[in-house]
Coordinates of C-alpha atoms in Angstrom, one line a residue:
K1 CA -50.9 -54.3 -13.3
M2 CA -51.5 -50.8 -12.2
F3 CA -48.3 -49.5 -10.7
Y4 CA -45.2 -49.0 -12.9
T5 CA -41.7 -47.9 -12.0
C6 CA -38.6 -46.9 -13.9
G7 CA -34.9 -46.4 -13.0
P8 CA -32.9 -43.2 -13.3
N9 CA -31.8 -44.1 -16.9
E10 CA -35.3 -44.0 -18.4
A11 CA -38.4 -42.0 -18.4
M12 CA -42.1 -43.0 -18.4
V13 CA -44.9 -41.1 -20.3
V14 CA -48.5 -41.7 -19.1
S15 CA -51.2 -40.6 -21.6
G16 CA -55.0 -41.1 -21.9
F17 CA -57.8 -40.4 -19.5
C18 CA -57.2 -37.4 -17.3
R19 CA -53.6 -37.1 -18.7
S20 CA -53.7 -34.1 -21.0
P21 CA -51.0 -33.2 -21.5
P22 CA -49.3 -36.5 -20.9
M23 CA -47.4 -36.9 -17.6
M24 CA -43.7 -37.5 -17.8
I25 CA -41.8 -39.2 -15.0
S26 CA -38.0 -39.6 -14.9
G27 CA -36.8 -42.2 -12.4
G28 CA -39.9 -42.9 -10.3
R29 CA -43.3 -44.7 -10.1
V30 CA -46.8 -43.9 -11.4
F31 CA -50.4 -45.3 -11.1
V32 CA -51.9 -46.2 -14.4
F33 CA -55.6 -47.1 -15.1
P34 CA -55.8 -50.1 -17.4
C35 CA -57.6 -49.7 -20.7
I36 CA -58.2 -46.0 -20.3
Q37 CA -54.5 -44.9 -19.9
Q38 CA -51.3 -45.9 -21.7
I39 CA -47.7 -45.9 -20.5
Q40 CA -44.6 -45.6 -22.8
R41 CA -40.9 -45.6 -22.0
I42 CA -37.9 -43.7 -23.4
S43 CA -34.2 -44.4 -22.7
L44 CA -32.1 -41.8 -21.0
N45 CA -28.8 -43.7 -21.4
T46 CA -25.7 -41.9 -22.7
M47 CA -25.0 -42.7 -26.4
T48 CA -21.5 -42.9 -27.8
L49 CA -21.4 -41.9 -31.5
N50 CA -18.5 -42.4 -33.9
V51 CA -18.9 -39.5 -36.2
K52 CA -17.1 -40.1 -39.5
S53 CA -16.8 -37.6 -42.4
D54 CA -14.9 -39.1 -45.4
K55 CA -13.3 -37.0 -48.1
V56 CA -14.7 -33.7 -47.1
Y57 CA -13.2 -30.7 -49.0
T58 CA -11.7 -28.0 -46.8
R59 CA -11.7 -24.3 -47.5
H60 CA -8.7 -24.7 -49.9
G61 CA -10.2 -27.7 -51.6
V62 CA -8.1 -30.4 -50.0
P63 CA -10.2 -33.6 -49.3
I64 CA -9.6 -35.0 -45.8
S65 CA -11.4 -37.6 -43.6
V66 CA -12.2 -36.7 -40.0
T67 CA -13.4 -39.0 -37.2
G68 CA -14.8 -37.6 -34.0
I69 CA -16.2 -39.2 -30.9
A70 CA -19.4 -37.7 -29.3
Q71 CA -21.2 -38.5 -26.1
M72 CA -24.9 -37.4 -25.9
K73 CA -28.1 -38.3 -24.1
I74 CA -31.7 -37.3 -23.7
Q75 CA -31.9 -34.7 -20.9
G76 CA -34.5 -36.1 -18.4
Q77 CA -34.1 -33.4 -15.7
N78 CA -35.3 -30.6 -18.1
K79 CA -39.0 -31.0 -18.6
Q80 CA -39.1 -29.0 -21.9
M81 CA -36.2 -31.0 -23.4
L82 CA -37.8 -34.3 -22.2
A83 CA -41.1 -33.2 -23.8
A84 CA -39.3 -32.4 -27.1
A85 CA -37.5 -35.7 -27.1
C86 CA -40.8 -37.6 -26.4
Q87 CA -42.5 -35.9 -29.3
M88 CA -39.7 -36.7 -31.7
F89 CA -38.4 -40.1 -30.5
M90 CA -41.3 -41.8 -28.7
G91 CA -41.7 -45.3 -30.0
K92 CA -38.2 -45.4 -31.5
S93 CA -35.4 -47.6 -30.3
E94 CA -32.2 -46.3 -28.8
A95 CA -30.3 -47.3 -32.1
E96 CA -32.7 -45.3 -34.2
I97 CA -32.3 -42.2 -31.9
A98 CA -28.5 -42.6 -32.1
Q99 CA -28.6 -42.8 -35.8
I100 CA -30.7 -39.6 -36.1
A101 CA -28.3 -37.7 -33.7
L102 CA -25.3 -39.1 -35.6
E103 CA -26.5 -37.9 -39.0
T104 CA -27.2 -34.5 -37.5
L105 CA -23.8 -34.3 -35.8
E106 CA -22.0 -35.4 -39.0
G107 CA -23.7 -32.8 -41.0
H108 CA -22.5 -30.1 -38.7
Q109 CA -19.0 -31.6 -38.7
R110 CA -18.9 -31.5 -42.5
A111 CA -20.1 -27.9 -42.5
I112 CA -17.4 -26.8 -40.1
I113 CA -14.6 -28.7 -42.0
A114 CA -15.6 -26.9 -45.2
H115 CA -15.0 -23.5 -43.5
L116 CA -11.5 -24.4 -42.2
T117 CA -8.2 -25.2 -43.7
V118 CA -6.3 -28.5 -43.2
E119 CA -3.7 -26.6 -41.1
E120 CA -6.3 -25.1 -38.8
I121 CA -7.9 -28.5 -38.2
Y122 CA -4.7 -30.4 -37.8
K123 CA -2.8 -27.8 -35.7
D124 CA -5.7 -26.6 -33.5
R125 CA -7.9 -29.6 -32.8
K126 CA -9.3 -28.1 -29.6
K127 CA -10.7 -25.1 -31.5
F128 CA -12.3 -27.5 -34.1
S129 CA -13.8 -29.6 -31.4
E130 CA -15.2 -26.6 -29.6
Q131 CA -16.8 -25.3 -32.8
V132 CA -18.5 -28.6 -33.6
F133 CA -19.6 -29.0 -30.0
K134 CA -21.1 -25.5 -30.0
V135 CA -23.0 -25.7 -33.3
A136 CA -24.3 -29.3 -32.7
S137 CA -25.4 -28.5 -29.2
S138 CA -27.5 -25.5 -30.3
D139 CA -29.3 -27.8 -32.9
L140 CA -29.6 -31.0 -30.9
V141 CA -31.0 -29.2 -27.9
N142 CA -34.2 -28.5 -29.9
M143 CA -34.5 -32.3 -30.2
G144 CA -34.2 -32.7 -26.4
I145 CA -30.7 -34.2 -26.8
S146 CA -27.7 -32.6 -25.0
V147 CA -24.1 -33.1 -26.2
V148 CA -22.1 -34.2 -23.2
S149 CA -18.7 -34.0 -25.0
Y150 CA -17.1 -34.1 -28.4
T151 CA -13.5 -35.0 -29.2
L152 CA -11.6 -35.1 -32.6
K153 CA -10.3 -38.6 -32.9
D154 CA -8.5 -38.8 -36.2
V155 CA -7.6 -36.6 -39.3
H156 CA -6.2 -38.2 -42.5
D157 CA -6.2 -37.8 -46.2
D158 CA -5.5 -39.9 -49.3
Q159 CA -3.3 -37.3 -51.1
D160 CA -0.4 -37.3 -48.6
Y161 CA -1.1 -33.7 -47.8
L162 CA -0.7 -34.2 -44.1
H163 CA 2.4 -36.2 -44.7
S164 CA 3.9 -33.4 -46.8
L165 CA 3.0 -31.0 -44.0
G166 CA 4.8 -33.4 -41.6
K167 CA 7.8 -33.4 -43.8
A168 CA 8.0 -29.7 -43.9
R169 CA 7.4 -29.6 -40.2
T170 CA 10.0 -32.3 -39.7
A171 CA 12.5 -30.3 -41.8
Q172 CA 11.6 -27.2 -39.8
V173 CA 12.0 -29.2 -36.6
Q174 CA 15.3 -30.6 -37.7
K175 CA 16.5 -27.1 -38.7
D176 CA 15.3 -25.8 -35.4
A177 CA 17.1 -28.7 -33.7
R178 CA 20.3 -27.9 -35.5
I179 CA 19.9 -24.2 -34.7
G180 CA 19.0 -25.0 -31.2
E181 CA 22.0 -27.3 -30.8
A182 CA 24.3 -24.5 -32.2
L183 CA 22.6 -22.0 -29.9
N184 CA 22.9 -24.4 -27.0
K185 CA 26.6 -24.9 -27.8
R186 CA 27.1 -21.1 -28.0
D187 CA 25.1 -20.6 -24.8
A188 CA 27.2 -23.4 -23.2
V189 CA 30.4 -21.6 -24.2
I190 CA 29.0 -18.2 -23.0
R191 CA 27.8 -19.8 -19.8
E192 CA 31.2 -21.4 -19.3
A193 CA 32.9 -18.0 -19.9
H194 CA 30.4 -16.4 -17.5
A195 CA 31.0 -19.2 -15.0
L196 CA 34.7 -18.6 -15.3
Q197 CA 34.2 -14.9 -14.9
E198 CA 32.0 -15.4 -12.0
K199 CA 34.5 -17.8 -10.5
V200 CA 37.3 -15.2 -10.8
S201 CA 35.0 -12.5 -9.6
A202 CA 33.9 -14.7 -6.7
Q203 CA 37.6 -15.4 -5.9
Y204 CA 38.4 -11.7 -6.0
M205 CA 35.3 -10.9 -4.0
N206 CA 36.3 -13.6 -1.5
E207 CA 39.8 -12.1 -1.2
I208 CA 38.2 -8.6 -0.9
Q209 CA 35.8 -10.0 1.8
M210 CA 38.7 -11.6 3.6
A211 CA 40.7 -8.3 3.5
K212 CA 37.6 -6.5 4.6
A213 CA 37.1 -9.0 7.4
Q214 CA 40.8 -8.6 8.4
R215 CA 40.4 -4.8 8.3
D216 CA 37.2 -5.0 10.4
F217 CA 38.9 -7.4 12.8
E218 CA 41.8 -5.0 13.2
L219 CA 39.4 -2.0 13.6
K220 CA 37.3 -3.9 16.1
K221 CA 40.4 -5.1 17.9
A222 CA 41.8 -1.5 18.0
A223 CA 38.4 -0.3 19.2
Y224 CA 38.2 -3.0 21.9
D225 CA 41.8 -2.2 22.9
I226 CA 40.9 1.4 23.3
E227 CA 37.8 0.5 25.2
V228 CA 39.8 -1.9 27.5
N229 CA 42.5 0.8 28.0
T230 CA 39.8 3.3 28.7
K231 CA 38.1 1.0 31.2
K232 CA 41.5 0.4 32.9
A233 CA 42.2 4.1 33.0
E234 CA 38.7 4.8 34.3
S235 CA 39.3 2.0 36.9
E236 CA 42.6 3.5 38.0
M237 CA 41.1 7.0 38.0
A238 CA 38.1 5.7 40.0
Y239 CA 40.5 4.1 42.5
Q240 CA 42.4 7.3 42.8
L241 CA 39.2 9.3 43.0
Q242 CA 37.9 6.9 45.7
V243 CA 41.2 7.4 47.6
A244 CA 40.9 11.1 47.3
K245 CA 37.2 11.0 48.4
T246 CA 38.2 8.9 51.4
K247 CA 40.9 11.3 52.3
Q248 CA 38.5 14.2 51.8
R249 CA 36.0 12.5 54.1
I250 CA 38.7 12.0 56.7
E251 CA 39.7 15.6 56.4
E252 CA 36.1 16.6 56.6
E253 CA 35.7 14.5 59.8
K254 CA 38.8 16.2 61.2
M255 CA 37.4 19.6 60.3
Q256 CA 34.1 18.6 61.9
V257 CA 35.9 17.7 65.1
Q258 CA 37.8 21.0 64.9
V259 CA 34.6 22.9 64.3
V260 CA 33.0 21.2 67.3
E261 CA 36.1 22.0 69.4
R262 CA 36.1 25.6 68.1
T263 CA 32.4 25.9 68.7
Q264 CA 32.9 24.8 72.3
Q265 CA 35.7 27.3 72.7
I266 CA 33.6 30.0 71.2
T267 CA 30.8 29.1 73.6
L268 CA 33.2 29.3 76.5
Q269 CA 34.6 32.6 75.3
E270 CA 31.1 34.0 74.8
Q271 CA 30.2 32.9 78.4
E272 CA 33.5 34.6 79.6
I273 CA 32.7 37.7 77.6
T274 CA 29.2 37.8 79.1
R275 CA 30.6 37.4 82.5
K276 CA 33.2 40.2 81.9
E277 CA 30.4 42.4 80.4
K278 CA 28.4 42.0 83.5
E279 CA 31.4 42.7 85.6
L280 CA 32.3 45.8 83.5
E281 CA 28.7 46.9 83.7
A282 CA 28.7 46.7 87.4
K283 CA 32.1 48.3 87.9
V284 CA 32.5 50.7 84.9
K285 CA 29.3 51.1 82.8
K286 CA 27.0 52.4 85.6
P287 CA 29.4 55.1 86.7
A288 CA 30.2 55.9 83.1
E289 CA 26.5 56.3 82.3
A290 CA 26.1 58.7 85.2
E291 CA 29.1 60.7 84.0
R292 CA 27.7 60.6 80.4
Y293 CA 24.4 61.9 81.7
R294 CA 26.1 64.7 83.5
L295 CA 28.1 65.6 80.4
E296 CA 25.1 65.5 78.2
K297 CA 23.3 67.9 80.4
L298 CA 26.3 70.3 80.4
A299 CA 26.5 70.0 76.6
E300 CA 22.8 70.7 76.3
A301 CA 23.2 73.8 78.4
E302 CA 26.2 74.9 76.4
R303 CA 24.2 74.3 73.2
L304 CA 21.3 76.4 74.3
Q305 CA 23.8 79.2 75.3
L306 CA 25.4 79.0 71.9
I307 CA 22.0 79.1 70.2
M308 CA 20.9 82.2 72.1
E309 CA 24.2 83.9 71.4
A310 CA 23.9 83.0 67.7
E311 CA 20.4 84.3 67.6
A312 CA 21.5 87.5 69.2
E313 CA 24.4 87.8 66.7
A314 CA 22.0 87.1 63.8
E315 CA 19.7 89.8 65.0
S316 CA 22.7 92.2 65.2
I317 CA 23.8 91.2 61.7
R318 CA 20.3 91.7 60.4
V319 CA 20.1 95.2 61.9
R320 CA 23.5 96.0 60.4
G321 CA 22.5 94.6 57.1
E322 CA 19.4 96.7 57.0
A323 CA 21.4 99.8 57.7
E324 CA 24.0 98.9 55.1
A325 CA 21.2 98.1 52.6
F326 CA 19.7 101.5 53.3
A327 CA 23.1 103.2 52.8
V328 CA 23.7 101.2 49.6
E329 CA 20.2 102.1 48.4
A330 CA 20.9 105.8 49.1
K331 CA 24.3 105.6 47.3
G332 CA 22.6 103.8 44.4
R333 CA 20.0 106.5 44.1
A334 CA 22.8 109.1 44.1
E335 CA 24.8 107.2 41.5
A336 CA 21.6 106.8 39.5
E337 CA 20.9 110.5 39.6
Q338 CA 24.6 111.1 38.6
M339 CA 24.2 108.6 35.7
A340 CA 21.0 110.2 34.7
K341 CA 22.6 113.6 34.6
K342 CA 25.5 112.1 32.7
A343 CA 23.1 110.6 30.3
E344 CA 21.4 114.0 29.8
A345 CA 24.8 115.5 29.3
F346 CA 25.7 112.8 26.8
Q347 CA 22.4 113.4 25.0
Q348 CA 23.1 117.1 24.9
Y349 CA 26.8 117.1 24.0
K350 CA 26.9 113.6 22.5
E351 CA 30.5 113.1 21.2
G352 CA 31.9 115.9 23.4
A353 CA 30.6 114.2 26.5
M354 CA 32.1 110.9 25.4
V355 CA 35.5 112.6 24.7
D356 CA 35.3 114.2 28.1
M357 CA 34.7 110.8 29.8
L358 CA 37.6 109.3 27.8
L359 CA 39.9 112.2 28.9
E360 CA 38.9 111.6 32.5
K361 CA 40.0 108.0 32.1
L362 CA 43.3 108.7 30.4
P363 CA 45.2 109.0 33.7
L364 CA 43.9 105.6 34.7
V365 CA 45.0 104.2 31.3
A366 CA 48.5 105.7 31.8
D367 CA 48.6 104.2 35.3
E368 CA 47.8 100.8 33.9
I369 CA 50.3 101.1 31.1
S370 CA 53.1 102.1 33.5
K371 CA 52.2 99.6 36.2
P372 CA 54.4 96.8 34.7
L373 CA 57.4 99.2 35.0
T374 CA 56.7 99.7 38.7
S375 CA 56.9 96.0 39.4
A376 CA 60.3 95.6 37.6
N377 CA 63.3 95.0 39.9
K378 CA 66.0 96.0 37.4
I379 CA 66.0 97.7 34.0
T380 CA 69.0 97.7 31.7
M381 CA 68.9 100.3 28.9
V382 CA 71.2 100.2 25.8
S383 CA 71.5 103.4 23.7
S384 CA 72.3 103.4 20.0
G385 CA 73.7 107.0 20.3
G386 CA 70.9 108.8 18.5
S387 CA 68.2 109.0 21.2
E388 CA 67.6 109.8 24.9
V389 CA 68.8 107.6 27.7
G390 CA 67.4 107.0 31.2
A391 CA 64.1 107.9 32.7
A392 CA 63.3 110.3 29.9
K393 CA 63.4 107.3 27.5
L394 CA 60.9 105.4 29.6
T395 CA 58.6 108.4 30.0
G396 CA 58.8 109.0 26.3
E397 CA 57.8 105.5 25.5
V398 CA 54.8 105.8 27.8
M399 CA 53.8 109.0 26.1
D400 CA 54.1 107.4 22.7
I401 CA 51.7 104.7 23.8
M402 CA 49.3 107.4 25.1
T403 CA 49.5 109.3 21.8
R404 CA 48.3 106.2 20.0
L405 CA 45.1 106.0 22.1
P406 CA 43.1 108.4 20.0
E407 CA 43.7 106.3 16.9
T408 CA 42.7 103.1 18.8
I409 CA 39.5 104.9 20.2
E410 CA 38.6 106.1 16.7
K411 CA 38.9 102.6 15.3
L412 CA 36.8 101.2 18.1
T413 CA 34.1 103.9 18.4
G414 CA 34.4 106.0 15.2
V415 CA 35.0 109.2 17.1
N416 CA 38.0 111.5 16.3
I417 CA 38.9 113.1 19.7
S418 CA 41.0 115.9 18.1
Q419 CA 38.1 117.0 15.8
V420 CA 35.5 116.8 18.5
R421 CA 37.7 118.9 20.8
L422 CA 38.2 121.6 18.2
Q423 CA 34.4 121.7 17.5
N424 CA 33.8 122.2 21.2
I425 CA 36.3 125.0 21.3
H426 CA 34.7 126.8 18.4
M427 CA 31.3 126.3 20.0
L428 CA 32.6 128.0 23.1

């Protein structure tokens, strides 16, 4: 026999001639030369191990027994692990391989139990299983065996330690149950009170909502009534407006008819006016234009005559004006010479000349003072018995005013007429 086959649950190892290192086949077939090559088989079936650790002392020195269930197998898909398994287990039966793995796994299980307390193992089995699985896997993988799963099956002791823990836990649970029952009763009463309160609140809220709904209904109804009344009023107003618009259109049509009639009348009147204008032009306007032309010519001739007369008058006035201007100029030169001589006299006699000029003006001043008396229609004089009466009284009053003039002149000019006059007399 030269061809060999194996199923997926076993592996074949061919060694010998031309097979260095040996060839490993997992689930397949191979050609083997008889006498010079050798073929061996190794099982890849899953092995279930019941891992028991009796009376192992925990971290606090309490002996307990632990039983775990482990599933493991030789890994045929990994060439390195398969090679390691072949080196260690080739030629051994499946029971022998399981025993080796069991002893290794139990050793790790004991080591982990020694580092934990009973409470940690009993209360957190998952954590204990994970630790055993992790430590055992890292060690067994070097043998080509992979741990598929590990589960803690049982934990017990011969000292009733776990039973005591159970009692304490049972007492704690009973206490918690009583407390929980009391809390539940209290919560039930509180919930009942809350329910009653919520019921009353819901009833009040329902009444409030009903009142609110009634209010909203009344408001909506009032708003709808207002809207309906508004629409009715708008409809009535629209009807009245439409009637008014219809009447207005009728009136407008009437006015249009009247406008057309009036336009026709105006057209007829314009035609009549045109006819009368032509008749007037034929009968009156042509003769009137001839008469207007004649009058215009007469007015033009009269205008030219007046212009010529005005020009002659203007020339006459200009000549007279030039003569009068020459006379005024001559008179002005004479008055200027007179004023120059007066100025020379004033410069020579100074205050005396001024007094002389003032004396010359005194008759004029007296005339102006007595002028109001000449315009009087009637004078009534009353005598106190100690003064003159009649015309002498009036003359005396005028003379009194005249005698006050030197004082007034002295105040205005600073010249004393009496002193100047005496000086002139001494000079003569």
